[in-house]
PDB file of C-alpha atoms in Angstrom:
ATOM      1  CA  MET A   1      10.990   2.523  -2.460  1.00  0.00           C
ATOM      2  CA  LEU A   2       8.561   3.105  -5.271  1.00  0.00           C
ATOM      3  CA  SER A   3       6.833   1.120  -6.230  1.00  0.00           C
ATOM      4  CA  PHE A   4       3.706   0.174  -8.639  1.00  0.00           C
ATOM      5  CA  GLY A   5       0.106  -0.962  -8.449  1.00  0.00           C
ATOM      6  CA  ILE A   6      -3.181  -1.552  -9.671  1.00  0.00           C
ATOM      7  CA  THR A   7      -2.759  -1.380 -13.467  1.00  0.00           C
ATOM      8  CA  MET A   8      -1.799  -3.426 -16.662  1.00  0.00           C
ATOM      9  CA  GLN A   9       1.518  -1.601 -17.442  1.00  0.00           C
ATOM     10  CA  HIS A  10       3.938  -3.183 -14.919  1.00  0.00           C
ATOM     11  CA  SER A  11       6.056  -4.016 -18.290  1.00  0.00           C
ATOM     12  CA  LEU A  12       6.604  -0.740 -19.020  1.00  0.00           C
ATOM     13  CA  PHE A  13       7.461   0.089 -15.500  1.00  0.00           C
ATOM     14  CA  LEU A  14       9.933  -2.133 -14.856  1.00  0.00           C
ATOM     15  CA  ALA A  15      12.050  -1.514 -18.455  1.00  0.00           C
ATOM     16  CA  LEU A  16      12.155   2.063 -16.594  1.00  0.00           C
ATOM     17  CA  GLY A  17      13.603   0.882 -14.348  1.00  0.00           C
ATOM     18  CA  GLY A  18      11.029   0.407 -11.354  1.00  0.00           C
ATOM     19  CA  ARG A  19      11.932  -2.731  -9.152  1.00  0.00           C
ATOM     20  CA  GLY A  20       9.021  -2.548  -6.808  1.00  0.00           C
ATOM     21  CA  LEU A  21       5.769  -4.169  -7.836  1.00  0.00           C
ATOM     22  CA  ASP A  22       2.435  -4.372  -6.016  1.00  0.00           C
ATOM     23  CA  THR A  23      -1.069  -6.455  -6.242  1.00  0.00           C
ATOM     24  CA  ALA A  24      -3.518  -7.923  -4.358  1.00  0.00           C
ATOM     25  CA  PHE A  25      -5.648 -11.091  -4.662  1.00  0.00           C
ATOM     26  CA  ASP A  26      -8.899  -8.711  -4.377  1.00  0.00           C
ATOM     27  CA  TYR A  27      -7.493  -7.152  -7.462  1.00  0.00           C
ATOM     28  CA  GLY A  28      -7.796 -10.294  -9.379  1.00  0.00           C
ATOM     29  CA  ASP A  29      -6.433 -12.535 -11.185  1.00  0.00           C
ATOM     30  CA  LYS A  30      -6.363 -10.686 -14.866  1.00  0.00           C
ATOM     31  CA  TYR A  31      -4.199  -7.961 -12.638  1.00  0.00           C
ATOM     32  CA  GLN A  32      -2.067 -10.335 -10.856  1.00  0.00           C
ATOM     33  CA  ALA A  33      -1.281 -12.555 -13.740  1.00  0.00           C
ATOM     34  CA  GLU A  34      -0.118  -9.475 -15.975  1.00  0.00           C
ATOM     35  CA  LEU A  35       2.428  -8.484 -13.167  1.00  0.00           C
ATOM     36  CA  GLY A  36       3.837 -12.279 -13.076  1.00  0.00           C
ATOM     37  CA  ARG A  37       4.816 -12.039 -16.592  1.00  0.00           C
ATOM     38  CA  ALA A  38       5.658  -8.436 -16.820  1.00  0.00           C
ATOM     39  CA  VAL A  39       8.341 -10.432 -13.989  1.00  0.00           C
ATOM     40  CA  ALA A  40       8.631 -13.427 -15.702  1.00  0.00           C
ATOM     41  CA  THR A  41       9.313 -11.421 -19.809  1.00  0.00           C
ATOM     42  CA  SER A  42      11.718  -8.343 -17.979  1.00  0.00           C
ATOM     43  CA  GLY A  43      14.939 -10.460 -18.310  1.00  0.00           C
ATOM     44  CA  LEU A  44      15.308  -9.308 -14.685  1.00  0.00           C
ATOM     45  CA  PRO A  45      16.935 -11.858 -12.084  1.00  0.00           C
ATOM     46  CA  ARG A  46      13.845 -12.591  -9.573  1.00  0.00           C
ATOM     47  CA  SER A  47      15.492 -11.436  -6.784  1.00  0.00           C
ATOM     48  CA  ALA A  48      15.462  -7.644  -8.738  1.00  0.00           C
ATOM     49  CA  VAL A  49      12.108  -7.248  -8.309  1.00  0.00           C
ATOM     50  CA  PHE A  50      10.783  -6.575  -5.037  1.00  0.00           C
ATOM     51  CA  VAL A  51       6.815  -7.982  -5.063  1.00  0.00           C
ATOM     52  CA  THR A  52       3.844  -7.360  -3.045  1.00  0.00           C
ATOM     53  CA  THR A  53       0.503  -9.124  -2.609  1.00  0.00           C
ATOM     54  CA  LYS A  54      -2.226  -8.471  -0.318  1.00  0.00           C
ATOM     55  CA  VAL A  55      -4.811 -10.975   0.982  1.00  0.00           C
ATOM     56  CA  PRO A  56      -8.250  -9.981   2.361  1.00  0.00           C
ATOM     57  CA  CYS A  57      -9.041 -10.521   6.236  1.00  0.00           C
ATOM     58  CA  CYS A  58     -13.009 -11.805   6.394  1.00  0.00           C
ATOM     59  CA  ALA A  59     -15.011 -10.104   7.476  1.00  0.00           C
ATOM     60  CA  SER A  60     -14.908  -7.049   7.654  1.00  0.00           C
ATOM     61  CA  SER A  61     -16.434  -3.273   7.333  1.00  0.00           C
ATOM     62  CA  PHE A  62     -13.546  -2.381   5.177  1.00  0.00           C
ATOM     63  CA  VAL A  63     -14.990  -4.081   2.636  1.00  0.00           C
ATOM     64  CA  LYS A  64     -18.972  -3.781   3.363  1.00  0.00           C
ATOM     65  CA  ASP A  65     -20.730  -3.122   0.040  1.00  0.00           C
ATOM     66  CA  ASP A  66     -16.984  -2.678  -2.108  1.00  0.00           C
ATOM     67  CA  VAL A  67     -16.702  -3.902  -5.319  1.00  0.00           C
ATOM     68  CA  TYR A  68     -14.089  -6.075  -4.010  1.00  0.00           C
ATOM     69  CA  SER A  69     -16.356  -7.743  -0.931  1.00  0.00           C
ATOM     70  CA  ASN A  70     -17.921 -10.588  -2.893  1.00  0.00           C
ATOM     71  CA  HIS A  71     -15.112 -12.937  -1.467  1.00  0.00           C
ATOM     72  CA  CYS A  72     -15.687 -12.059   2.002  1.00  0.00           C
ATOM     73  CA  HIS A  73     -19.532 -12.703   1.952  1.00  0.00           C
ATOM     74  CA  ALA A  74     -19.729 -15.902   2.770  1.00  0.00           C
ATOM     75  CA  ARG A  75     -18.769 -17.087   6.153  1.00  0.00           C
ATOM     76  CA  ARG A  76     -15.018 -18.275   6.200  1.00  0.00           C
ATOM     77  CA  SER A  77     -12.642 -18.901   7.931  1.00  0.00           C
ATOM     78  CA  PRO A  78      -9.006 -17.263   8.809  1.00  0.00           C
ATOM     79  CA  GLU A  79      -7.538 -20.895   8.260  1.00  0.00           C
ATOM     80  CA  GLU A  80      -8.461 -19.521   4.334  1.00  0.00           C
ATOM     81  CA  THR A  81      -5.888 -17.384   4.002  1.00  0.00           C
ATOM     82  CA  ALA A  82      -3.873 -19.847   3.230  1.00  0.00           C
ATOM     83  CA  ALA A  83      -5.894 -20.880   0.429  1.00  0.00           C
ATOM     84  CA  ASP A  84      -5.524 -17.632  -1.179  1.00  0.00           C
ATOM     85  CA  VAL A  85      -2.413 -16.747  -0.639  1.00  0.00           C
ATOM     86  CA  ALA A  86      -1.333 -20.106  -2.390  1.00  0.00           C
ATOM     87  CA  HIS A  87      -4.009 -18.357  -5.184  1.00  0.00           C
ATOM     88  CA  ASP A  88      -1.847 -15.632  -5.997  1.00  0.00           C
ATOM     89  CA  LEU A  89       1.405 -17.058  -5.569  1.00  0.00           C
ATOM     90  CA  SER A  90      -0.089 -19.881  -8.544  1.00  0.00           C
ATOM     91  CA  VAL A  91      -1.673 -17.168 -10.741  1.00  0.00           C
ATOM     92  CA  LEU A  92       1.663 -14.823 -10.506  1.00  0.00           C
ATOM     93  CA  GLY A  93       3.769 -18.374 -11.281  1.00  0.00           C
ATOM     94  CA  MET A  94       5.931 -17.259  -7.974  1.00  0.00           C
ATOM     95  CA  PRO A  95       7.385 -19.911  -5.118  1.00  0.00           C
ATOM     96  CA  PHE A  96       7.249 -16.503  -3.034  1.00  0.00           C
ATOM     97  CA  VAL A  97       6.257 -12.656  -2.796  1.00  0.00           C
ATOM     98  CA  ASP A  98       8.683 -10.274  -1.241  1.00  0.00           C
ATOM     99  CA  LEU A  99       6.052  -8.514   1.614  1.00  0.00           C
ATOM    100  CA  LEU A 100       2.456 -10.055   2.385  1.00  0.00           C
ATOM    101  CA  LEU A 101       0.159  -7.977   3.620  1.00  0.00           C
ATOM    102  CA  MET A 102      -3.531  -8.267   5.449  1.00  0.00           C
ATOM    103  CA  HIS A 103      -5.597  -6.266   2.926  1.00  0.00           C
ATOM    104  CA  TRP A 104      -7.555  -4.478   5.729  1.00  0.00           C
ATOM    105  CA  PRO A 105      -8.465  -5.865   9.736  1.00  0.00           C
ATOM    106  CA  CYS A 106     -11.099  -8.176  10.239  1.00  0.00           C
ATOM    107  CA  ASP A 107     -14.087  -6.518  12.615  1.00  0.00           C
ATOM    108  CA  SER A 108     -13.034  -8.863  15.734  1.00  0.00           C
ATOM    109  CA  THR A 109      -9.607  -8.584  16.990  1.00  0.00           C
ATOM    110  CA  ALA A 110      -9.718 -12.399  17.406  1.00  0.00           C
ATOM    111  CA  ASP A 111     -10.308 -13.114  14.249  1.00  0.00           C
ATOM    112  CA  THR A 112      -7.578 -10.502  12.751  1.00  0.00           C
ATOM    113  CA  VAL A 113      -5.229 -12.109  15.412  1.00  0.00           C
ATOM    114  CA  ALA A 114      -6.172 -15.809  13.934  1.00  0.00           C
ATOM    115  CA  THR A 115      -5.930 -14.674  10.507  1.00  0.00           C
ATOM    116  CA  TRP A 116      -2.301 -12.852  11.494  1.00  0.00           C
ATOM    117  CA  ARG A 117      -1.255 -16.295  12.691  1.00  0.00           C
ATOM    118  CA  VAL A 118      -1.150 -17.677   8.806  1.00  0.00           C
ATOM    119  CA  LEU A 119       0.522 -15.093   7.914  1.00  0.00           C
ATOM    120  CA  GLU A 120       3.464 -15.785  10.170  1.00  0.00           C
ATOM    121  CA  ARG A 121       3.182 -19.722   9.508  1.00  0.00           C
ATOM    122  CA  LEU A 122       3.865 -18.369   5.906  1.00  0.00           C
ATOM    123  CA  ALA A 123       6.848 -16.215   6.282  1.00  0.00           C
ATOM    124  CA  LEU A 124       8.287 -19.130   8.505  1.00  0.00           C
ATOM    125  CA  ASP A 125       7.218 -21.843   5.189  1.00  0.00           C
ATOM    126  CA  GLY A 126       8.971 -19.390   2.955  1.00  0.00           C
ATOM    127  CA  ARG A 127       5.981 -18.226   1.052  1.00  0.00           C
ATOM    128  CA  ALA A 128       6.705 -14.519   1.989  1.00  0.00           C
ATOM    129  CA  ARG A 129       9.636 -12.871   2.813  1.00  0.00           C
ATOM    130  CA  ALA A 130       8.366 -10.576   5.024  1.00  0.00           C
ATOM    131  CA  ILE A 131       4.752  -9.714   6.719  1.00  0.00           C
ATOM    132  CA  GLY A 132       2.412  -6.387   7.397  1.00  0.00           C
ATOM    133  CA  VAL A 133      -0.795  -5.094   7.212  1.00  0.00           C
ATOM    134  CA  SER A 134      -2.755  -2.736   5.127  1.00  0.00           C
ATOM    135  CA  ASN A 135      -5.365  -0.269   6.451  1.00  0.00           C
ATOM    136  CA  PHE A 136      -4.375  -0.361  10.205  1.00  0.00           C
ATOM    137  CA  ASN A 137      -5.060   2.494  12.236  1.00  0.00           C
ATOM    138  CA  ALA A 138      -3.009   3.223  15.391  1.00  0.00           C
ATOM    139  CA  SER A 139      -6.153   1.184  17.605  1.00  0.00           C
ATOM    140  CA  ALA A 140      -6.081  -1.666  15.000  1.00  0.00           C
ATOM    141  CA  ILE A 141      -2.558  -1.818  14.869  1.00  0.00           C
ATOM    142  CA  GLU A 142      -2.048  -1.511  19.536  1.00  0.00           C
ATOM    143  CA  SER A 143      -4.489  -4.209  18.961  1.00  0.00           C
ATOM    144  CA  LEU A 144      -2.851  -7.037  17.310  1.00  0.00           C
ATOM    145  CA  LEU A 145       0.978  -6.399  18.748  1.00  0.00           C
ATOM    146  CA  PRO A 146       0.527  -7.735  21.719  1.00  0.00           C
ATOM    147  CA  HIS A 147      -0.419 -10.973  20.050  1.00  0.00           C
ATOM    148  CA  VAL A 148       2.194 -11.377  17.857  1.00  0.00           C
ATOM    149  CA  LYS A 149       5.304 -13.451  17.073  1.00  0.00           C
ATOM    150  CA  VAL A 150       6.462 -11.786  14.007  1.00  0.00           C
ATOM    151  CA  ARG A 151       6.095  -7.768  13.945  1.00  0.00           C
ATOM    152  CA  PRO A 152       4.570  -6.361  11.406  1.00  0.00           C
ATOM    153  CA  ALA A 153       7.111  -5.009   8.832  1.00  0.00           C
ATOM    154  CA  VAL A 154       5.009  -2.698   6.989  1.00  0.00           C
ATOM    155  CA  ASN A 155       1.468  -0.956   7.080  1.00  0.00           C
ATOM    156  CA  GLN A 156       0.189   0.289   3.724  1.00  0.00           C
ATOM    157  CA  CYS A 157      -2.386   3.245   4.313  1.00  0.00           C
ATOM    158  CA  GLY A 158      -4.282   5.512   2.288  1.00  0.00           C
ATOM    159  CA  PHE A 159      -2.011   8.945   3.096  1.00  0.00           C
ATOM    160  CA  SER A 160      -0.822  11.956   0.976  1.00  0.00           C
ATOM    161  CA  VAL A 161      -0.751  15.722   1.474  1.00  0.00           C
ATOM    162  CA  ALA A 162      -4.017  17.110   2.630  1.00  0.00           C
ATOM    163  CA  GLY A 163      -5.114  13.876   3.476  1.00  0.00           C
ATOM    164  CA  HIS A 164      -3.109  12.548   6.611  1.00  0.00           C
ATOM    165  CA  SER A 165      -5.810  14.271   9.411  1.00  0.00           C
ATOM    166  CA  GLY A 166      -8.221  11.491   9.985  1.00  0.00           C
ATOM    167  CA  ILE A 167     -10.642  11.670   7.051  1.00  0.00           C
ATOM    168  CA  ARG A 168     -12.933   8.979   8.115  1.00  0.00           C
ATOM    169  CA  TYR A 169     -14.634   6.405   6.079  1.00  0.00           C
ATOM    170  CA  ARG A 170     -17.637   4.339   7.505  1.00  0.00           C
ATOM    171  CA  ASN A 171     -16.626   5.193  10.493  1.00  0.00           C
ATOM    172  CA  GLN A 172     -13.012   4.975  10.148  1.00  0.00           C
ATOM    173  CA  THR A 173      -9.792   6.412   9.309  1.00  0.00           C
ATOM    174  CA  TRP A 174      -8.098   3.198   7.971  1.00  0.00           C
ATOM    175  CA  GLY A 175      -4.763   5.017   9.384  1.00  0.00           C
ATOM    176  CA  ARG A 176      -4.873   7.472   6.976  1.00  0.00           C
ATOM    177  CA  ASP A 177      -4.131   9.786   9.702  1.00  0.00           C
ATOM    178  CA  ASP A 178      -0.695  11.455  11.689  1.00  0.00           C
ATOM    179  CA  ALA A 179      -1.606   8.914  14.654  1.00  0.00           C
ATOM    180  CA  THR A 180      -0.880   6.013  12.506  1.00  0.00           C
ATOM    181  CA  LEU A 181       2.136   7.268  11.227  1.00  0.00           C
ATOM    182  CA  ALA A 182       3.449   8.427  14.669  1.00  0.00           C
ATOM    183  CA  ALA A 183       1.988   4.574  15.902  1.00  0.00           C
ATOM    184  CA  CYS A 184       3.956   2.565  13.149  1.00  0.00           C
ATOM    185  CA  ARG A 185       7.244   4.645  13.918  1.00  0.00           C
ATOM    186  CA  ARG A 186       6.884   4.139  17.674  1.00  0.00           C
ATOM    187  CA  HIS A 187       6.713   0.555  16.513  1.00  0.00           C
ATOM    188  CA  ASN A 188       9.542  -0.126  14.251  1.00  0.00           C
ATOM    189  CA  ILE A 189       6.576  -0.857  11.603  1.00  0.00           C
ATOM    190  CA  THR A 190       7.174   1.019   8.102  1.00  0.00           C
ATOM    191  CA  LEU A 191       3.812   3.446   7.118  1.00  0.00           C
ATOM    192  CA  MET A 192       3.632   3.029   2.897  1.00  0.00           C
ATOM    193  CA  ALA A 193       1.137   4.899   1.188  1.00  0.00           C
ATOM    194  CA  TYR A 194      -0.694   3.767  -1.504  1.00  0.00           C
ATOM    195  CA  SER A 195      -2.916   7.086  -3.348  1.00  0.00           C
ATOM    196  CA  PRO A 196      -0.232   8.940  -2.524  1.00  0.00           C
ATOM    197  CA  LEU A 197      -1.687  12.043  -4.914  1.00  0.00           C
ATOM    198  CA  GLY A 198      -4.853  11.571  -2.689  1.00  0.00           C
ATOM    199  CA  SER A 199      -7.877  10.822  -4.932  1.00  0.00           C
ATOM    200  CA  ALA A 200      -8.288   6.854  -4.829  1.00  0.00           C
ATOM    201  CA  ALA A 201      -8.274   5.370  -1.261  1.00  0.00           C
ATOM    202  CA  PRO A 202     -11.320   5.752   0.694  1.00  0.00           C
ATOM    203  CA  GLY A 203     -12.140   9.120   1.697  1.00  0.00           C
ATOM    204  CA  GLY A 204      -9.226  10.436  -0.096  1.00  0.00           C
ATOM    205  CA  VAL A 205      -8.753  13.806  -1.421  1.00  0.00           C
ATOM    206  CA  PRO A 206      -8.849  14.772  -5.040  1.00  0.00           C
ATOM    207  CA  ARG A 207      -7.131  18.258  -4.853  1.00  0.00           C
ATOM    208  CA  VAL A 208      -4.082  17.278  -4.825  1.00  0.00           C
ATOM    209  CA  LEU A 209      -2.671  18.196  -7.590  1.00  0.00           C
ATOM    210  CA  SER A 210      -4.576  21.116  -7.757  1.00  0.00           C
ATOM    211  CA  ASP A 211      -3.877  22.898  -4.558  1.00  0.00           C
ATOM    212  CA  THR A 212      -2.339  26.403  -4.710  1.00  0.00           C
ATOM    213  CA  ASN A 213      -0.004  25.635  -2.011  1.00  0.00           C
ATOM    214  CA  VAL A 214       1.542  21.823  -3.745  1.00  0.00           C
ATOM    215  CA  ARG A 215       1.589  24.253  -7.031  1.00  0.00           C
ATOM    216  CA  ALA A 216       3.733  27.081  -5.626  1.00  0.00           C
ATOM    217  CA  VAL A 217       5.703  24.653  -4.123  1.00  0.00           C
ATOM    218  CA  ALA A 218       6.517  22.956  -7.841  1.00  0.00           C
ATOM    219  CA  ALA A 219       7.000  25.815  -9.877  1.00  0.00           C
ATOM    220  CA  ALA A 220       9.899  26.937  -7.141  1.00  0.00           C
ATOM    221  CA  HIS A 221      11.417  23.760  -7.804  1.00  0.00           C
ATOM    222  CA  ASN A 222      10.488  23.391 -11.572  1.00  0.00           C
ATOM    223  CA  ARG A 223       8.675  19.877 -10.948  1.00  0.00           C
ATOM    224  CA  THR A 224       5.587  18.833 -11.236  1.00  0.00           C
ATOM    225  CA  ALA A 225       2.393  18.488  -8.090  1.00  0.00           C
ATOM    226  CA  ALA A 226       2.360  15.247  -8.465  1.00  0.00           C
ATOM    227  CA  ALA A 227       6.317  15.053  -8.094  1.00  0.00           C
ATOM    228  CA  VAL A 228       6.565  17.210  -5.462  1.00  0.00           C
ATOM    229  CA  ALA A 229       3.309  15.617  -3.938  1.00  0.00           C
ATOM    230  CA  LEU A 230       5.217  12.407  -3.808  1.00  0.00           C
ATOM    231  CA  ARG A 231       8.332  13.787  -2.923  1.00  0.00           C
ATOM    232  CA  TRP A 232       6.977  14.916   0.885  1.00  0.00           C
ATOM    233  CA  LEU A 233       5.984  11.223   1.574  1.00  0.00           C
ATOM    234  CA  VAL A 234       9.636   9.708   0.633  1.00  0.00           C
ATOM    235  CA  GLN A 235      11.164  12.602   2.341  1.00  0.00           C
ATOM    236  CA  GLN A 236       9.583  11.382   5.719  1.00  0.00           C
ATOM    237  CA  GLY A 237      10.748   7.940   5.081  1.00  0.00           C
ATOM    238  CA  VAL A 238       7.146   6.573   3.664  1.00  0.00           C
ATOM    239  CA  PRO A 239       7.581   4.360   0.550  1.00  0.00           C
ATOM    240  CA  VAL A 240       5.028   5.099  -1.945  1.00  0.00           C
ATOM    241  CA  VAL A 241       2.699   2.803  -4.338  1.00  0.00           C
ATOM    242  CA  THR A 242       1.625   4.503  -7.412  1.00  0.00           C
ATOM    243  CA  GLN A 243      -0.134   3.846 -10.693  1.00  0.00           C
ATOM    244  CA  SER A 244      -0.424   5.315 -13.887  1.00  0.00           C
ATOM    245  CA  ASP A 245      -0.786   4.451 -17.921  1.00  0.00           C
ATOM    246  CA  LYS A 246       1.721   7.154 -19.356  1.00  0.00           C
ATOM    247  CA  LYS A 247       5.125   6.378 -19.772  1.00  0.00           C
ATOM    248  CA  GLU A 248       5.754  10.333 -18.766  1.00  0.00           C
ATOM    249  CA  HIS A 249       4.181   9.956 -15.581  1.00  0.00           C
ATOM    250  CA  MET A 250       6.136   7.147 -14.044  1.00  0.00           C
ATOM    251  CA  VAL A 251       9.339   8.535 -15.652  1.00  0.00           C
ATOM    252  CA  ASP A 252       8.378  11.792 -13.328  1.00  0.00           C
ATOM    253  CA  ASP A 253       7.605   9.412 -10.465  1.00  0.00           C
ATOM    254  CA  LEU A 254      11.231   7.265 -10.787  1.00  0.00           C
ATOM    255  CA  GLU A 255      13.120  10.159 -11.574  1.00  0.00           C
ATOM    256  CA  GLY A 256      11.761  13.150 -10.678  1.00  0.00           C
ATOM    257  CA  VAL A 257      10.798  12.205  -7.002  1.00  0.00           C
ATOM    258  CA  PHE A 258      14.528  11.498  -6.211  1.00  0.00           C
ATOM    259  CA  SER A 259      15.872  14.795  -7.875  1.00  0.00           C
ATOM    260  CA  PHE A 260      15.284  16.963  -5.403  1.00  0.00           C
ATOM    261  CA  GLU A 261      14.996  18.225  -2.224  1.00  0.00           C
ATOM    262  CA  LEU A 262      11.922  20.431  -0.577  1.00  0.00           C
ATOM    263  CA  THR A 263      12.954  22.496   2.408  1.00  0.00           C
ATOM    264  CA  ASP A 264      11.900  22.096   6.273  1.00  0.00           C
ATOM    265  CA  SER A 265       9.208  25.502   5.823  1.00  0.00           C
ATOM    266  CA  GLU A 266       8.223  23.890   2.403  1.00  0.00           C
ATOM    267  CA  MET A 267       7.659  20.381   3.740  1.00  0.00           C
ATOM    268  CA  ALA A 268       5.559  21.958   7.082  1.00  0.00           C
ATOM    269  CA  ARG A 269       3.590  24.196   4.393  1.00  0.00           C
ATOM    270  CA  LEU A 270       2.681  21.163   2.584  1.00  0.00           C
ATOM    271  CA  ALA A 271       1.843  19.517   6.008  1.00  0.00           C
ATOM    272  CA  ALA A 272      -0.386  22.413   6.607  1.00  0.00           C
ATOM    273  CA  ILE A 273      -2.713  21.606   4.042  1.00  0.00           C
ATOM    274  CA  ARG A 274      -5.829  20.193   4.829  1.00  0.00           C
TER     275      ARG A 274
END
């Protein structure tokens, strides 16, 4: 699966054949409303488009001094998560989303579990067809799972070539490491990669597309460096969330990634990049 993230070009992505759209409460109403309009005017049945949104877990050091953190600065109860989801659905103009994620773990396991309980209720109420988490490293996953009634379907984390070796951001990996991928596989949770080209995630590595190994593999397949970086993830069974305002990049993401296969030695070569 290939989803399309924070941008104002959702309509173009859908017209080119994309069917997965990704947004979040913290991206703001402008982006969410545009996504909703894109789906409503696409001519596609709602069942043909997979929509993901994310809501915050407060309080969390993930958003401390962050541009998206104002919502969490005030004292909040985990129960307010339901209001955040209601707001998202209203702005999107949708009665439900296909995937609802907790955007990051709270600082305390108790608050994380309480927020998860709200997501479980919303899934039972039909507001979300599936629920999951985001930016959870292996230890955060292991702390949450003993308390769940519904297991997270997805853990969306920054993950990329050269960006899966435990790079730390505010003294946490936030799931950007091989240990998190292993934990997800162990518990049958799908790891979904945002910032699959490495530059935008906290602690991300901006050099992926200029890396000589990536470029050499791309030249061998007559593909772009971006297609190779995305293929490395997809071939491991890791769905990705991309973003672009350029049509040619969207076409490359949607078509180029699935038109070739990396060899075992190429997969290993890309995995070894640090």
